[in-house]
Short mmCIF file of C-alpha atoms in Angstrom, two decimals:
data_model
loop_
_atom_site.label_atom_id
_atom_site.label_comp_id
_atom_site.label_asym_id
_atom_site.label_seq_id
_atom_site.Cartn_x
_atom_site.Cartn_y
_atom_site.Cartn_z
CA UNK G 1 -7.05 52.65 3.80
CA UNK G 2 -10.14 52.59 5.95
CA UNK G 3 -9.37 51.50 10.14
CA UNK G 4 -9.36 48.09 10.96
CA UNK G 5 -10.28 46.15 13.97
CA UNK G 6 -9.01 43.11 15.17
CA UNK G 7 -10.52 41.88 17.93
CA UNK G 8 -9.12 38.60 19.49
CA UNK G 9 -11.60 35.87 21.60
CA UNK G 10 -10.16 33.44 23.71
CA UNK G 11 -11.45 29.64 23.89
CA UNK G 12 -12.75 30.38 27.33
CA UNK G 13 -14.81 33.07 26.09
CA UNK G 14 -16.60 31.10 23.52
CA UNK G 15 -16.50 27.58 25.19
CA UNK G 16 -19.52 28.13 27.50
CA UNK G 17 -22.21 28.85 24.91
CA UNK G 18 -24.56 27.37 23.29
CA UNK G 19 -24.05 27.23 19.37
CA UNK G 20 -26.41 29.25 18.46
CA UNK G 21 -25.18 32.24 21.18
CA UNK G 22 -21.82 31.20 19.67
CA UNK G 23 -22.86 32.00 16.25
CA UNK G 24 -25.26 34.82 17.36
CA UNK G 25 -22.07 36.71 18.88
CA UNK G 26 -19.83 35.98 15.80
CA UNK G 27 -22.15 37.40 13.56
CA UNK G 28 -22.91 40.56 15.20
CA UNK G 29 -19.19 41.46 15.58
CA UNK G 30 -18.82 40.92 11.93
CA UNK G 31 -21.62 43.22 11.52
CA UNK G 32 -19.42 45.49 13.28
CA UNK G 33 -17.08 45.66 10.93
CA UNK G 34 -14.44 43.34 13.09
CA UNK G 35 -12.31 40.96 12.17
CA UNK G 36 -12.00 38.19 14.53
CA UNK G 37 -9.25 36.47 15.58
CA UNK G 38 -10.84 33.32 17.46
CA UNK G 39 -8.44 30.86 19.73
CA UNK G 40 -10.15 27.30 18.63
CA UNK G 41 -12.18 25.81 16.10
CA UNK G 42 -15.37 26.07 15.24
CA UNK G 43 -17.78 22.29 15.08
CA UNK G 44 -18.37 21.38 10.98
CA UNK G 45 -22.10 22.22 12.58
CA UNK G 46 -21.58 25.30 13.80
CA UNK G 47 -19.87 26.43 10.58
CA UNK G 48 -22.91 25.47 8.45
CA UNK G 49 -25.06 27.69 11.00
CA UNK G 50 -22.66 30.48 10.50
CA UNK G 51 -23.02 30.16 6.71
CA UNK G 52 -27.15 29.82 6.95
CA UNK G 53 -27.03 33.15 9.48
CA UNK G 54 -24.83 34.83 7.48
CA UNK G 55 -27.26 34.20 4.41
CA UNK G 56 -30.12 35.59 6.45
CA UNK G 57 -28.40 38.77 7.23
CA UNK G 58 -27.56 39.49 3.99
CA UNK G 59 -31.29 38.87 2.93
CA UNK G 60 -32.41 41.55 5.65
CA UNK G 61 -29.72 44.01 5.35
CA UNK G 62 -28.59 46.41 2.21
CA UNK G 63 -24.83 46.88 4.22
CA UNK G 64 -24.02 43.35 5.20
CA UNK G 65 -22.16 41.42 2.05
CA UNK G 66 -21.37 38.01 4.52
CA UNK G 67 -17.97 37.34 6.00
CA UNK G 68 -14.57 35.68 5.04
CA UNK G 69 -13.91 32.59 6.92
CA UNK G 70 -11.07 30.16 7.89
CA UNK G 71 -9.55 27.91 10.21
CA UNK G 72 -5.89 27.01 10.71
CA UNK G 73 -5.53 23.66 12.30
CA UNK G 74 -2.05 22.65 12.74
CA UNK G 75 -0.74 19.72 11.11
CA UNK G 76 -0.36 16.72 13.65
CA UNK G 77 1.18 13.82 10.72
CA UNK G 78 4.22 13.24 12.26
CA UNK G 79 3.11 12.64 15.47
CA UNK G 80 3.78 9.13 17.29
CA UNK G 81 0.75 6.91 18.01
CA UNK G 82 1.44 7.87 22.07
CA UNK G 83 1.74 12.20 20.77
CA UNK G 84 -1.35 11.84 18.16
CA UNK G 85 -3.16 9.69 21.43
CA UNK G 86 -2.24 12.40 24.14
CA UNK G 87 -3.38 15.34 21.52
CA UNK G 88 -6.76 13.52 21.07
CA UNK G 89 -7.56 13.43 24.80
CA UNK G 90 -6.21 16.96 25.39
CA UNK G 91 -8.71 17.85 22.72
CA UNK G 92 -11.54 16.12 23.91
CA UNK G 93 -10.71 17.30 27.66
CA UNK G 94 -10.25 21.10 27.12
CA UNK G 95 -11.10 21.72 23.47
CA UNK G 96 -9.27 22.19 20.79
CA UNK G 97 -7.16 25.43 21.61
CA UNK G 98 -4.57 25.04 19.05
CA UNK G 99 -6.58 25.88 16.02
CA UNK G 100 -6.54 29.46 15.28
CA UNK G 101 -10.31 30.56 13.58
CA UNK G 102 -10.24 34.20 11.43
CA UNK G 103 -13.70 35.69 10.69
CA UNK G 104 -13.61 38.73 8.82
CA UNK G 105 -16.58 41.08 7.44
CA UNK G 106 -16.71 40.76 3.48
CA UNK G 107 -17.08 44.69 3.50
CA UNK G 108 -13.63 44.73 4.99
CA UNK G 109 -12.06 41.64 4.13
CA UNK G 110 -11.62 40.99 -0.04
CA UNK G 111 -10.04 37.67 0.04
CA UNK G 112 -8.42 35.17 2.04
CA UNK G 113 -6.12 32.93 0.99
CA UNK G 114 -4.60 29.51 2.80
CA UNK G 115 -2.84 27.10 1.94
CA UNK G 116 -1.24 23.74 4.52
CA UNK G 117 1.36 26.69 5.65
CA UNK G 118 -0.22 30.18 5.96
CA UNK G 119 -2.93 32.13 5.58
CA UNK G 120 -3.20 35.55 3.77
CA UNK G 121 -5.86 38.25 4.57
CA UNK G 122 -6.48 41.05 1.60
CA UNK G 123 -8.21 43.57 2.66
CA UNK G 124 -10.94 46.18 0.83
CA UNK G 125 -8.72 49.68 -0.04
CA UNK E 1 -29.01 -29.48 3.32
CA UNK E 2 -30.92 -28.89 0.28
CA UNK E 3 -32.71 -25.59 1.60
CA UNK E 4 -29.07 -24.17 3.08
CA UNK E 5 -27.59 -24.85 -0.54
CA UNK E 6 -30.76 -23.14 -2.24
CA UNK E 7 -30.32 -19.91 0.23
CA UNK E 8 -26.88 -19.68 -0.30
CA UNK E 9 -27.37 -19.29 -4.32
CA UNK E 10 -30.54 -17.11 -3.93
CA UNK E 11 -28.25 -14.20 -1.84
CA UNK E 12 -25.31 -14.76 -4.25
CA UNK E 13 -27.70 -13.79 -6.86
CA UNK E 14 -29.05 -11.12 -5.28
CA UNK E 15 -25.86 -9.50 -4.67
CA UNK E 16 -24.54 -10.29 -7.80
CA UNK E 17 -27.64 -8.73 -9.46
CA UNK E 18 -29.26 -6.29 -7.15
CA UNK E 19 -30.12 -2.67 -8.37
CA UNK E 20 -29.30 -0.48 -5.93
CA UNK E 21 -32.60 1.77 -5.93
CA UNK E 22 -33.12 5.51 -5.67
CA UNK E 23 -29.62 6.52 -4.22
CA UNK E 24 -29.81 10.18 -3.64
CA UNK E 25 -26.59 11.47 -4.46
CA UNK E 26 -26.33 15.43 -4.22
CA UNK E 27 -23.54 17.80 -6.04
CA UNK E 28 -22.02 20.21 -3.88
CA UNK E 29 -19.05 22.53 -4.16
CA UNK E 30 -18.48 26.74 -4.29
CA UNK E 31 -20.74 28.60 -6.59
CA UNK E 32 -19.32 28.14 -10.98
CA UNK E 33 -17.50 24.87 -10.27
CA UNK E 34 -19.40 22.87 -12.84
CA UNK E 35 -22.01 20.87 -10.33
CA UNK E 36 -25.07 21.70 -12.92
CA UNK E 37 -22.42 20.98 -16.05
CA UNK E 38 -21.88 17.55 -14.23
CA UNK E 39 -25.36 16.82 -13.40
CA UNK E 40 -26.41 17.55 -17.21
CA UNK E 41 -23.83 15.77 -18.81
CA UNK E 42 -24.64 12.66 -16.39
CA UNK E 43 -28.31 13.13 -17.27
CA UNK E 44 -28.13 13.67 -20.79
CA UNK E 45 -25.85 10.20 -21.02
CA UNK E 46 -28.71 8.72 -19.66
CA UNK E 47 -31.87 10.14 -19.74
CA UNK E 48 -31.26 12.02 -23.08
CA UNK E 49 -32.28 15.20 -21.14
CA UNK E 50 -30.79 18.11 -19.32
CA UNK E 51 -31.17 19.13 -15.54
CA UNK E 52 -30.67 22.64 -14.80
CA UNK E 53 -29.47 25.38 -16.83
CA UNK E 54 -25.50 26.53 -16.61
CA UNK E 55 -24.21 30.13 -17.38
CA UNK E 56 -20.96 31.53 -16.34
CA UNK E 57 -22.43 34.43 -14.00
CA UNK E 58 -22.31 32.96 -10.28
CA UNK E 59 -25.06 31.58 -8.82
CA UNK E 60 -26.94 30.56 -11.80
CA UNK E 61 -28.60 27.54 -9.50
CA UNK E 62 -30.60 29.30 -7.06
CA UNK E 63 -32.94 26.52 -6.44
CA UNK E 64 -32.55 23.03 -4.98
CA UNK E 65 -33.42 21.33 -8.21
CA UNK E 66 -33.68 17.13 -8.92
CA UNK E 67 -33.61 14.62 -11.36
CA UNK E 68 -35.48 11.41 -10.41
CA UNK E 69 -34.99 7.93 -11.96
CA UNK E 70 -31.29 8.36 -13.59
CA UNK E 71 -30.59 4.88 -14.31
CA UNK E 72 -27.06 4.18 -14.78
CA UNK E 73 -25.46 1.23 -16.16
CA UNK E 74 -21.69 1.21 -16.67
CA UNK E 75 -19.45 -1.52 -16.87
CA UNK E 76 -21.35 -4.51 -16.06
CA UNK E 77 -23.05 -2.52 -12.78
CA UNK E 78 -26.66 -0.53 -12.43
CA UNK E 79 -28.01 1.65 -10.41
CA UNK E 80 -31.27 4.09 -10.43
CA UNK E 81 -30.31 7.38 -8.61
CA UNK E 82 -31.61 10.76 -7.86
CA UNK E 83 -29.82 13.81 -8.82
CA UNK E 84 -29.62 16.60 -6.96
CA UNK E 85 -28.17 19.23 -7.55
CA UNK E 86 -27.71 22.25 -5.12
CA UNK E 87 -26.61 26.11 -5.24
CA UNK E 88 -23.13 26.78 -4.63
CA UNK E 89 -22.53 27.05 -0.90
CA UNK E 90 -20.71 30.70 -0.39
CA UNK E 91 -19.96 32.70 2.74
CA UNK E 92 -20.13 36.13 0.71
CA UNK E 93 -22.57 37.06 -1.85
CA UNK E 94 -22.79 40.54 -2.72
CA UNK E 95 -25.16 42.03 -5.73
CA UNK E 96 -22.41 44.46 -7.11
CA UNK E 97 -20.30 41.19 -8.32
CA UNK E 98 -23.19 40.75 -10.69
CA UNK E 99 -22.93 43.94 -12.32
CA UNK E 100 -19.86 43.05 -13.71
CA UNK E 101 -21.54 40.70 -16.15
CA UNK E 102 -24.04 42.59 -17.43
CA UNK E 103 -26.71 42.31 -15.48
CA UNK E 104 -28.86 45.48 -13.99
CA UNK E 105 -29.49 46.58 -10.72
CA UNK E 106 -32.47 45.07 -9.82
CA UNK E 107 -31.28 41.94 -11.34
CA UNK E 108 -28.34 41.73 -9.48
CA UNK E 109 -30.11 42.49 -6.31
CA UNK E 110 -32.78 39.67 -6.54
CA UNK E 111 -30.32 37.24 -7.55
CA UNK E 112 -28.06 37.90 -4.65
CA UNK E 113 -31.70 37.65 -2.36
CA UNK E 114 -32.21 34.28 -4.44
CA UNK E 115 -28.63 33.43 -4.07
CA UNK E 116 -28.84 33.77 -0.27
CA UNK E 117 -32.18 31.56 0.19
CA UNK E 118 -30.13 28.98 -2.84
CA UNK E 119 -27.37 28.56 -0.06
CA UNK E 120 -29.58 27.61 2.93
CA UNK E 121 -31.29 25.30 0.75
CA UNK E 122 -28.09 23.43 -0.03
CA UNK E 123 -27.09 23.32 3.52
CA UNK E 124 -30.53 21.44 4.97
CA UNK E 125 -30.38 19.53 2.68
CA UNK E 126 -27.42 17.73 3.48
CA UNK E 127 -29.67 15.82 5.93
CA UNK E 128 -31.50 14.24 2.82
CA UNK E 129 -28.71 12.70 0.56
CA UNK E 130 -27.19 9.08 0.96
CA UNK E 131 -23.54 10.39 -1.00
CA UNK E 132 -21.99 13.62 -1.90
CA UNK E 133 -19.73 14.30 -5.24
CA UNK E 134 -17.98 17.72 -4.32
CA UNK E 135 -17.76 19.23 -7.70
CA UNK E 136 -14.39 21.79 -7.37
CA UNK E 137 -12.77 24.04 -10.25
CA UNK E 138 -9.42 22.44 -10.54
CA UNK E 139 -7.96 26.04 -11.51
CA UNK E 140 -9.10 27.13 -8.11
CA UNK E 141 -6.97 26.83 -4.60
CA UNK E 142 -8.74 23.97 -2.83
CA UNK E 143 -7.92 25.31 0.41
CA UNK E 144 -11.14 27.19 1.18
CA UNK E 145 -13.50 27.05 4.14
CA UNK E 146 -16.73 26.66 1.99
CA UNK E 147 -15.09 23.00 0.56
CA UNK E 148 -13.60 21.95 4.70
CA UNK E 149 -16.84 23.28 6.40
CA UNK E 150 -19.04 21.26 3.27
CA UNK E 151 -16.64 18.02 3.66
CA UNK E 152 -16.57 18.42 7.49
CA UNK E 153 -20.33 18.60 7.59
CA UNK E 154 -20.48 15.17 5.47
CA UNK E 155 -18.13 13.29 7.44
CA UNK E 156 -19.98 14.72 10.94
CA UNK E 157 -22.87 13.26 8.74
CA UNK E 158 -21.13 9.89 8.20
CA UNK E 159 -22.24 10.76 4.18
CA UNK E 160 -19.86 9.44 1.33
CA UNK E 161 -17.79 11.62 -0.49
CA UNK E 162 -16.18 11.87 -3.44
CA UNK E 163 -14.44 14.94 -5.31
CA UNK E 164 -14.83 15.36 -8.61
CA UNK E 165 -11.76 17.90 -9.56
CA UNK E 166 -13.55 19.49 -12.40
CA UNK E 167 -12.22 21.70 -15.76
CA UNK E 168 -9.50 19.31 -16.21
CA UNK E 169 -9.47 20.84 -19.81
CA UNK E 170 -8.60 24.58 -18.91
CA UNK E 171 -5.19 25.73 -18.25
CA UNK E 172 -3.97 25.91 -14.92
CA UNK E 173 -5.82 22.82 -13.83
CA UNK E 174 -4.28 21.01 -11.11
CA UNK E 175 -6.45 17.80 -9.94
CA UNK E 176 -3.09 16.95 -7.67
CA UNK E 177 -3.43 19.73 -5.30
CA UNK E 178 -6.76 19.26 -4.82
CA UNK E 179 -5.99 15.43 -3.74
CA UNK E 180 -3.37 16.71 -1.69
CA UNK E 181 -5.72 19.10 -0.29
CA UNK E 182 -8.15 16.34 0.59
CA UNK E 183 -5.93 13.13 0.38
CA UNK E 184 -8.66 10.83 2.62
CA UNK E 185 -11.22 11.03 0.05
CA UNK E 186 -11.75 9.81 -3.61
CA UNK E 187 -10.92 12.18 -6.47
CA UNK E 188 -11.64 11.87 -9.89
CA UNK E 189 -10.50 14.65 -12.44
CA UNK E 190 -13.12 15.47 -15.08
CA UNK E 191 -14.24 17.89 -17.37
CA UNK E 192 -17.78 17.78 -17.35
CA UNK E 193 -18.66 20.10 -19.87
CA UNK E 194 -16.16 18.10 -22.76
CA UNK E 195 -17.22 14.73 -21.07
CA UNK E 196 -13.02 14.38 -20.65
CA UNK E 197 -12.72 10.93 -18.34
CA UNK E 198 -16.40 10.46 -17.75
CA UNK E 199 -15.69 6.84 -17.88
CA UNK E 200 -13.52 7.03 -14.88
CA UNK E 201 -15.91 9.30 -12.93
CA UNK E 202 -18.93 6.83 -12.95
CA UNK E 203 -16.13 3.85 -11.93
CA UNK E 204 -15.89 6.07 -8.96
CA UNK E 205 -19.18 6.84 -8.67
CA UNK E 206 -20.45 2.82 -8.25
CA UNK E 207 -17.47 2.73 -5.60
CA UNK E 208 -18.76 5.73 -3.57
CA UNK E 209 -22.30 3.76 -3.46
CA UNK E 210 -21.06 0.66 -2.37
CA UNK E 211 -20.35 2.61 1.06
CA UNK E 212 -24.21 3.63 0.67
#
């Protein structure tokens, strides 16, 4: 079993820059071999640039395979009206810290599984 | 009097009748789910001609790749639409998968450089469709990024979407987790490639384009 990094980012870390920095930083830890371990959520946007970027690397570069990606949002259905209400603002206020974001290099990472519950990384031997 | 009574007719009609005209409705979904198997079947139903070509090695569609002037009548309704159908959307692609079915080096290597171009493709042109049908294998776990980051990018886009829960026929298919997966949209389970409850999959395709 090869070494593995995890490296974790807190919101504040990420919150101040512009998407495409955003991306442009997630990518070249990836390329790094890291898996990241990301406090937040990435935009639907953002994602799709991640994806496209990813792409492109792969086109220029014989070692880079793409990454593994997921999100883990917490489930919020049995909050009250007020609970789902104060959760919104809190969101819109100071992000959304609660979600939990797992990038991993596809050279490291085989597989990673999720379901409403969990989430399961495999990694390469 | 008269002229209000005359107006009111002439845009009953009109609704009644209209052909909706041209709706672009693209297939998305992970690479092998059956969006070209779809988009054939749909087109050979009506056009008495196939789209793309299908094949089980990943990433067979590699180009952004249309059908114009479908029209579809079904049930009373009609509508004239534009396929298109799109590379699977992927977050990996790697050239030594593709040895595995046979194909050589070189091969493998400029599919997975077509492969990557296919994906960016699909993503831009999300800006360009009026409604989405998410082709997903139904033997597959639905809870994957590529099918929350395509459906979060269509609702950010304010885009219609409906899942079609394909290869209903194989074992293992389970169209209920995938609407449990995704319980605020439409899903229709289908096989595409036996043409299992194609009836029931263009009923839900003349609902998703009323929200066009």
């Amino acid at each position: 079993m090869k070494d593995v990094t995890i490296q974790f980012i807190p919101f504040g870390e990420l919150a101040y820059l512009s998407s495409y920095k955003r991306v442009k930083k997630l990518i070249e830890m990836a390329e790094e071999n890291k898996i990241i371990l990301i406090q937040g959520k990435l935009e639907p946007q953002e994602e799709a640039d991640l994806i496209e970027e990813t792409m492109r690397k792969i086109g220029r570069s014989s070692k880079f395979k793409g990454i593994e990606l997921t999100s883990f949002v917490p489930q919020t259905k049995n909050l009250t009206i007020f609970q789902g209400l104060r959760e919104k603002m809190a969101n819109a206020l100071v992000g959304n810290r609660d979600s939990l974001t797992i990038i991993g290099p596809a050279t490291v990472v085989r597989e990673i599984k999720k379901d409403p519950t969990k989430i399961e990384l495999y990694l390469r031997k | 009097m008269a002229n209000n009574f005359v107006s009111f007719f002439k845009r009953f009609f009109e609704d009644v009748f209209k052909t909706k005209k041209n709706v672009k409705i693209g297939f998305y979904g992970p690479p092998n789910s059956g969006k070209t198997t779809l988009a054939n079947k749909i087109c050979l139903d009506w056009i008495g001609e196939e789209l793309g070509s299908a094949s089980k090695v990943p990433h067979e569609t590699r180009n952004v790749q249309f059908k114009e002037k479908v029209n579809i009548k079904h049930n009373g309704k009609q509508a004239t639409f534009k396929l298109i159908d799109t590379p699977g959307i992927a977050t990996r692609i790697d050239y030594e998968d593709f040895l595995a079915y046979g194909l050589n080096s070189k091969e493998a290597k400029q599919r997975a450089k077509e492969a990557t171009k296919g994906v960016i493709d699909a993503i831009k042109w999300l800006d360009d469709v009026d409604a989405v049908v998410i082709v997903l294998d139904s033997t597959k776990n639905p809870y994957t990024q590529v099918n929350v980051t395509i459906i979060g990018n269509l609702v950010a886009r304010k885009i219609p979407v409906l899942i079609a829960a394909n290869k209903i026929d194989l074992r293992g298919a389970d169209t209920k987790k995938i609407e449990a997966a995704f319980p605020e949209y439409g899903v229709v389970g289908i096989s595409a490639k036996q043409g299992k409850n194609i009836d029931e999959f263009y009923d839900s395709l003349f609902n998703l384009i009323k929200k066009v």
